[in-house]
XYZ file of C-alpha atoms in Angstrom:
99
model
C 18.509 -2.209 -8.460
C 19.622 -5.731 -7.663
C 17.216 -8.479 -8.702
C 17.458 -11.846 -7.041
C 15.451 -14.985 -7.665
C 14.274 -16.650 -4.492
C 12.429 -19.952 -4.174
C 8.986 -19.422 -2.689
C 7.121 -22.313 -1.044
C 3.516 -22.341 -2.276
C 0.594 -24.424 -1.072
C -2.000 -25.852 -3.443
C -4.285 -22.969 -2.436
C -1.503 -20.475 -3.288
C -0.960 -22.122 -6.674
C -4.676 -21.940 -7.489
C -4.741 -18.263 -6.530
C -1.612 -17.597 -8.592
C -3.236 -19.285 -11.589
C -6.307 -17.061 -11.194
C -4.075 -13.978 -10.944
C -2.353 -15.005 -14.186
C -5.597 -15.679 -16.116
C -6.599 -12.673 -18.246
C -10.213 -11.707 -17.645
C -10.442 -13.250 -14.187
C -11.477 -10.950 -11.334
C -8.136 -11.641 -9.622
C -6.182 -10.675 -12.756
C -8.168 -7.458 -13.145
C -7.770 -6.396 -9.506
C -4.071 -7.245 -9.242
C -3.294 -5.349 -12.469
C -5.215 -2.312 -11.179
C -3.540 -2.393 -7.753
C -0.112 -2.891 -9.353
C -0.526 0.123 -11.608
C -1.969 -1.610 -14.667
C 1.297 -2.396 -16.389
C 2.441 -5.909 -15.476
C 1.627 -8.679 -17.951
C 0.651 -11.150 -15.244
C 0.102 -13.988 -17.705
C 3.755 -13.780 -18.776
C 5.097 -15.782 -15.827
C 4.525 -16.732 -12.228
C 7.504 -14.559 -11.333
C 5.851 -11.458 -12.815
C 2.613 -12.209 -10.965
C 4.417 -12.862 -7.670
C 6.408 -9.648 -8.068
C 3.156 -7.696 -8.609
C 1.626 -9.297 -5.512
C 4.762 -8.461 -3.517
C 4.558 -4.832 -4.657
C 0.893 -4.617 -3.606
C 1.679 -6.179 -0.219
C 4.587 -3.777 0.281
C 2.334 -0.748 -0.291
C -0.345 -2.135 2.052
C 2.155 -2.823 4.835
C 3.708 0.648 4.528
C 0.235 2.227 4.775
C -0.451 0.277 7.968
C 2.914 1.265 9.425
C 2.188 4.930 8.688
C -1.296 4.703 10.208
C 0.122 3.077 13.340
C 2.725 5.832 13.564
C 0.066 8.527 13.267
C -2.017 6.813 15.943
C 0.991 6.660 18.292
C 1.732 10.333 17.645
C -1.880 11.319 18.340
C -1.945 9.237 21.538
C 1.250 10.915 22.750
C -0.164 14.409 22.413
C -1.407 16.119 25.553
C -4.244 18.569 26.044
C -1.659 21.373 25.880
C -0.541 20.110 22.463
C -4.122 20.166 21.183
C -4.700 23.669 22.544
C -1.487 24.915 20.918
C -2.459 23.376 17.558
C -5.947 24.931 17.742
C -4.471 28.349 18.574
C -1.968 28.109 15.713
C -4.723 27.058 13.312
C -6.905 30.016 14.382
C -3.973 32.446 13.961
C -3.254 31.064 10.494
C -6.937 31.399 9.573
C -6.968 35.014 10.795
C -3.843 35.871 8.782
C -5.249 34.171 5.691
C -8.491 36.115 6.102
C -6.611 39.436 6.048
C -4.943 38.722 2.707
C-alpha cells in the first residue's frame, strides 16, 4: 500500500471539528473511533484523525453507491422479472419443505 501525504485546505470550522475529533472524551472523538473500528489513536496527530475521517467517508460513499445500484436494478426489472423471481422463490420453498 502506497501512502502519500497530501496538503488539505481546512477552514476554521474544519479545524475546530478536527480538534474536537482529536480530544479524548469528546462526543466527536467517541463517535469517530467507533465508526473507524475503535483502533485509531485520534489524539496522536491530525493526520491520524483525518485518515480515520476519510475511511468513514469512504465507507459511507460506497454504501450510497451500492444502494443507488440496487435501486437502478429494481427500477429496470419488469413485471415478468418479478413473476419469475416469485415463481423461483416458491419452487425453492417447496423443495426446501420436502427435505
